[in-house]
Coordinates of C-alpha atoms in Angstrom, one line a residue:
Chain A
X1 CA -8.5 -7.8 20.7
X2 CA -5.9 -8.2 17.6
X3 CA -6.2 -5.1 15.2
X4 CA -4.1 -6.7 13.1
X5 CA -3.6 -11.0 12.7
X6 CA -1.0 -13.0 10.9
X7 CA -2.0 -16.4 11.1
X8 CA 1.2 -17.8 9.3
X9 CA 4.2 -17.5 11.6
X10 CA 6.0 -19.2 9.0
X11 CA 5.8 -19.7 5.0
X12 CA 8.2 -21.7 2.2
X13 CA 7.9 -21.3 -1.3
X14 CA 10.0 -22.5 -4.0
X15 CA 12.1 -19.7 -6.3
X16 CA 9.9 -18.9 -9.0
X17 CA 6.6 -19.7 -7.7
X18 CA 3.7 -17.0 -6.2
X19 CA 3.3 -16.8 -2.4
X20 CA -0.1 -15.4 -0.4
X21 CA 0.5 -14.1 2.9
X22 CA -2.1 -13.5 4.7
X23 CA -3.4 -10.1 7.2
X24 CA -7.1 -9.8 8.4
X25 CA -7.8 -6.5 10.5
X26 CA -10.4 -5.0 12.5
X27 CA -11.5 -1.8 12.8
X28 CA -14.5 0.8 13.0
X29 CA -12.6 3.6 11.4
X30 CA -14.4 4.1 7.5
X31 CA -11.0 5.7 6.7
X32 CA -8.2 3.5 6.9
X33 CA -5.3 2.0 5.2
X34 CA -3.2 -0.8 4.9
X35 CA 0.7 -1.4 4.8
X36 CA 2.9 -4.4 3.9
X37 CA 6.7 -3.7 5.4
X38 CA 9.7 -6.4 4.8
X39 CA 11.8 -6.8 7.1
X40 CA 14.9 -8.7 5.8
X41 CA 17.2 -10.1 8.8
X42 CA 19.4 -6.7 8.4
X43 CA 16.6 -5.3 10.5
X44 CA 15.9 -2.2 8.2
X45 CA 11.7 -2.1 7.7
X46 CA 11.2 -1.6 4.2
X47 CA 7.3 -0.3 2.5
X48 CA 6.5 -2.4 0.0
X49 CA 2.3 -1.9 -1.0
X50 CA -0.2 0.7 0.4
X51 CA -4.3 0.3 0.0
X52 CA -6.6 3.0 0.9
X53 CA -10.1 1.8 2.1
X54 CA -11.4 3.8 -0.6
X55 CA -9.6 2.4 -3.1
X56 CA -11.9 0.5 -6.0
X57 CA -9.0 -1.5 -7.2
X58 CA -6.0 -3.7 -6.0
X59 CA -2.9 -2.1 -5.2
X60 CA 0.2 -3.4 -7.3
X61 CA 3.5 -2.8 -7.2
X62 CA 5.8 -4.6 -9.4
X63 CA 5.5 -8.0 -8.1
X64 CA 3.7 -7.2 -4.9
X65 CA -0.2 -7.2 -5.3
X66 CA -2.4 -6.6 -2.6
X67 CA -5.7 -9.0 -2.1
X68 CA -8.2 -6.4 -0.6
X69 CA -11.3 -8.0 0.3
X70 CA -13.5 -5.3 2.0
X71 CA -16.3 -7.1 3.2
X72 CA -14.1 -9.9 4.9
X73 CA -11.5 -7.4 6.0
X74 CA -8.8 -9.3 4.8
X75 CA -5.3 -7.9 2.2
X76 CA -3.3 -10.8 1.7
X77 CA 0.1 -10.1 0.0
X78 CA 0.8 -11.7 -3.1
X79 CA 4.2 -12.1 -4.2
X80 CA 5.1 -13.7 -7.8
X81 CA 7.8 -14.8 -9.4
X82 CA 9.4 -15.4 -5.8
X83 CA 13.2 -14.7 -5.6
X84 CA 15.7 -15.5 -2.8
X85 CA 15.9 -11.8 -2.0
X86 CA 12.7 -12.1 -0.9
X87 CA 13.3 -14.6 2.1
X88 CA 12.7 -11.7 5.1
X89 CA 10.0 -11.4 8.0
X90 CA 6.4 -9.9 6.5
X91 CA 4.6 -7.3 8.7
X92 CA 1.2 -6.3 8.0
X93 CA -0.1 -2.9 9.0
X94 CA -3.1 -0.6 9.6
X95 CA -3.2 3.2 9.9
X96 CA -6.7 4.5 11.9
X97 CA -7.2 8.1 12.1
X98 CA -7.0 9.3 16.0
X99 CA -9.0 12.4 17.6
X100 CA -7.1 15.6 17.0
X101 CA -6.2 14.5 13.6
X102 CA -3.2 12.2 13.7
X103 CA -2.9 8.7 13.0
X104 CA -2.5 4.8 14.9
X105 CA -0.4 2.5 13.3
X106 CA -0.5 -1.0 14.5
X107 CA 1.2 -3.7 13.2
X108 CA 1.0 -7.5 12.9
X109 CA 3.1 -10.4 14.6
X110 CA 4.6 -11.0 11.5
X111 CA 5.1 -13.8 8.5
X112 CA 8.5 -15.5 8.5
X113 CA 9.1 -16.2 4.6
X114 CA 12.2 -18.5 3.3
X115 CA 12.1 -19.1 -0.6
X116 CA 13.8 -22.0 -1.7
X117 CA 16.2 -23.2 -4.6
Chain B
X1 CA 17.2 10.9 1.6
X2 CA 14.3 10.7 4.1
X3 CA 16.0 10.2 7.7
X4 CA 14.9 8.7 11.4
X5 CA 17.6 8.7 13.8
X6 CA 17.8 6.8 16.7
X7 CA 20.3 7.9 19.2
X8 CA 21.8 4.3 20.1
X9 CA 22.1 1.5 18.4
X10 CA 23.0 -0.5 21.1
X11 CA 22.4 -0.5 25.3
X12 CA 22.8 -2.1 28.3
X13 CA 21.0 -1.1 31.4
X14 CA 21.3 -1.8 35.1
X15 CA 17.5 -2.6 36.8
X16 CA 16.1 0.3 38.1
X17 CA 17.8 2.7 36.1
X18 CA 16.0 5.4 34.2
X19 CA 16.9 5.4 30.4
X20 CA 16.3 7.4 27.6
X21 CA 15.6 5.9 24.1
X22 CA 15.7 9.1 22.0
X23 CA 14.4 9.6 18.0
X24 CA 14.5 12.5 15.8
X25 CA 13.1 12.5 12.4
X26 CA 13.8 15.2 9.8
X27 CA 10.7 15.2 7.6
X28 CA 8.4 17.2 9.4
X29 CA 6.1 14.6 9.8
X30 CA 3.4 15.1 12.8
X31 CA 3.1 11.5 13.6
X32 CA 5.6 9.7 15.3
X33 CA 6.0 6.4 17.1
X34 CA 7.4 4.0 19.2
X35 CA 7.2 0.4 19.4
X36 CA 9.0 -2.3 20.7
X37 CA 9.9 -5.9 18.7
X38 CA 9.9 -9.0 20.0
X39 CA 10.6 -13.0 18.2
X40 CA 6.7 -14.1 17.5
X41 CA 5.3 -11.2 19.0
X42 CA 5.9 -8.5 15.9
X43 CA 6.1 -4.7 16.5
X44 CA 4.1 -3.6 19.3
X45 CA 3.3 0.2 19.8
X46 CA 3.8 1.8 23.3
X47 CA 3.0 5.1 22.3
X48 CA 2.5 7.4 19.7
X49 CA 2.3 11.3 19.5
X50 CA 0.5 13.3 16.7
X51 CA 1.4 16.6 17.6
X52 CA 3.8 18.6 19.7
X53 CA 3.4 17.8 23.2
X54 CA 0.4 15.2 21.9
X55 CA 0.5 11.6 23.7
X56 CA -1.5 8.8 23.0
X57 CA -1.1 5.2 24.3
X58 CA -0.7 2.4 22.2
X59 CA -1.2 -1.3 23.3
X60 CA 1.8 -1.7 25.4
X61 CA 2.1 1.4 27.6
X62 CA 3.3 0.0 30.9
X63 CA 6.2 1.1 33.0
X64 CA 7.0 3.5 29.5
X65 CA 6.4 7.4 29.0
X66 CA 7.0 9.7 26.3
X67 CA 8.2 13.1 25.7
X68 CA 7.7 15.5 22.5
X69 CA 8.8 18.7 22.9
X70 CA 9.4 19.6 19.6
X71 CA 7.8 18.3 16.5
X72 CA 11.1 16.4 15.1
X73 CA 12.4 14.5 18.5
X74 CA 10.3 11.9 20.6
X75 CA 11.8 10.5 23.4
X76 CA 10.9 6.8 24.8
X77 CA 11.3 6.4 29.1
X78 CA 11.8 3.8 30.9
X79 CA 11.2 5.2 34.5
X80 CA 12.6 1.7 35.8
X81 CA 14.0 -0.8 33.8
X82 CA 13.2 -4.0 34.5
X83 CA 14.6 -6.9 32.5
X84 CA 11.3 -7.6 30.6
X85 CA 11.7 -4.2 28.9
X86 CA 15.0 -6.0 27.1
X87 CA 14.0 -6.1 23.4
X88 CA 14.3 -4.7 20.3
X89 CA 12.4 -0.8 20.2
X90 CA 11.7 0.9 16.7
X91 CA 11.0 4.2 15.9
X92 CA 8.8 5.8 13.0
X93 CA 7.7 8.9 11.8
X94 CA 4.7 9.6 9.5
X95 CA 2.7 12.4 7.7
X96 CA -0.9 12.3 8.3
X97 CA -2.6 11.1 5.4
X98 CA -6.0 10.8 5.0
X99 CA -6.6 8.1 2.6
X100 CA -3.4 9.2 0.8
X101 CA -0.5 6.9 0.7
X102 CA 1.9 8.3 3.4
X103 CA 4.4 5.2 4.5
X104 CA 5.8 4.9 7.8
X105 CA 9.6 5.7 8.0
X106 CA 11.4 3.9 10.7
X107 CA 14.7 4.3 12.6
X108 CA 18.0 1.6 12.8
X109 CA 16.4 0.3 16.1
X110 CA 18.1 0.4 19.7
X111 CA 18.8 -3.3 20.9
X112 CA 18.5 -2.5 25.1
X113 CA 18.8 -4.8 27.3
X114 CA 18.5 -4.6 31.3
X115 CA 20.7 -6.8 33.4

């Protein structure tokens, strides 16, 4: 079963608008987290938001908010004020604690984004 | 500056041949992985290692194997490549966290591919 699903392969949005992109996850772990990489077409992975399962409130970071809705196991990304720098591919990502001490990290198939003029 | 190194950037492989995808990280992180990328499939993980000489599988483990010898190199093997193993693999590193935000550092990626 999918830890980790991206249900939009692809996603437009016009320069200047906000954009939802959207992760569900499944896991038994109490302790986990949640990443949102970009990876622009240079290949590089780049961290943009972090949520703790802990965490009472929504993670944001500049214009990068994380949508955490426990009970539904869902963080969608929210991007505002969308720029052209921010066409890339979105990867969603969970980190589980393993046996031993270490963690899993398992990552989405991914959300193709292209802003447009 | 933070550093994963993968040891190619580039490779081409004969089928059958056993290759070595290697990664060495410089952060003393305990966590380190391997995973391979393909178009509409994402990054899936092979394996991952949490500790020296610590293996675990990840979703994709066939016809790989791993190696971690010492805490800042983990090696990716292909016993024998086979031209399905041609893709895109990724390396990363991580500290172990808790429910403290520790990101994932990842490598240039190899692009191998078996003919």
């Amino acid at each position: 079963a999918q830890k980790i699903t991206q249900t939009q392969p692809g996603m437009f949005v016009q320069e200047k608008e906000a954009v939802t992109l959207d992760c569900t996850y499944d896991t038994s772990d109490p302790s986990y987290g949640l990443f949102w990489y970009k990876q622009p077409s240079s290949g590089e992975m780049i961290f943009l938001i972090y949520q703790g399962s802990y965490d009472q409130q929504n993670a944001t970071e500049g214009r990068y908010s994380l949508n955490f809705q426990k009970a539904r196991k869902s963080a969608n990304l929210v991007i505002s004020a969308s720029q052209l720098g921010d066409s890339a591919m979105y990867f969603c990502a969970m980190r589980e604690g393993v046996t031993g001490g270490g963690n899993k990290l398992t990552f989405g198939t991914g959300t193709q984004l292209k802003v447009e003029l | 500056d933070v550093k994963v190194t993968q040891s190619s950037r580039y490779l081409v492989k004969r089928t059958g041949e056993k290759v070595f995808l290697e990664c060495v990280q410089d952060m003393d992180h305990e966590n380190m992985f391997w995973y391979r990328q393909d178009p509409g499939l994402g990054l899936r993980l092979i394996y991952f290692s949490y500790d020296v000489k610590m293996k675990e599988k990840g979703d994709i483990p066939e016809g790989y194997s791993v190696s971690r010898e010492k805490k800042e190199r983990f090696s990716l093997i292909l016993e024998s490549a086979s031209t399905n193993q041609t893709s895109m693999y990724l390396c990363a590193s991580k500290a172990s966290s808790g429910q403290r935000n520790t990101e994932a550092f990842f490598g240039q990626g190899t692009r191998l591919t078996v003919v």
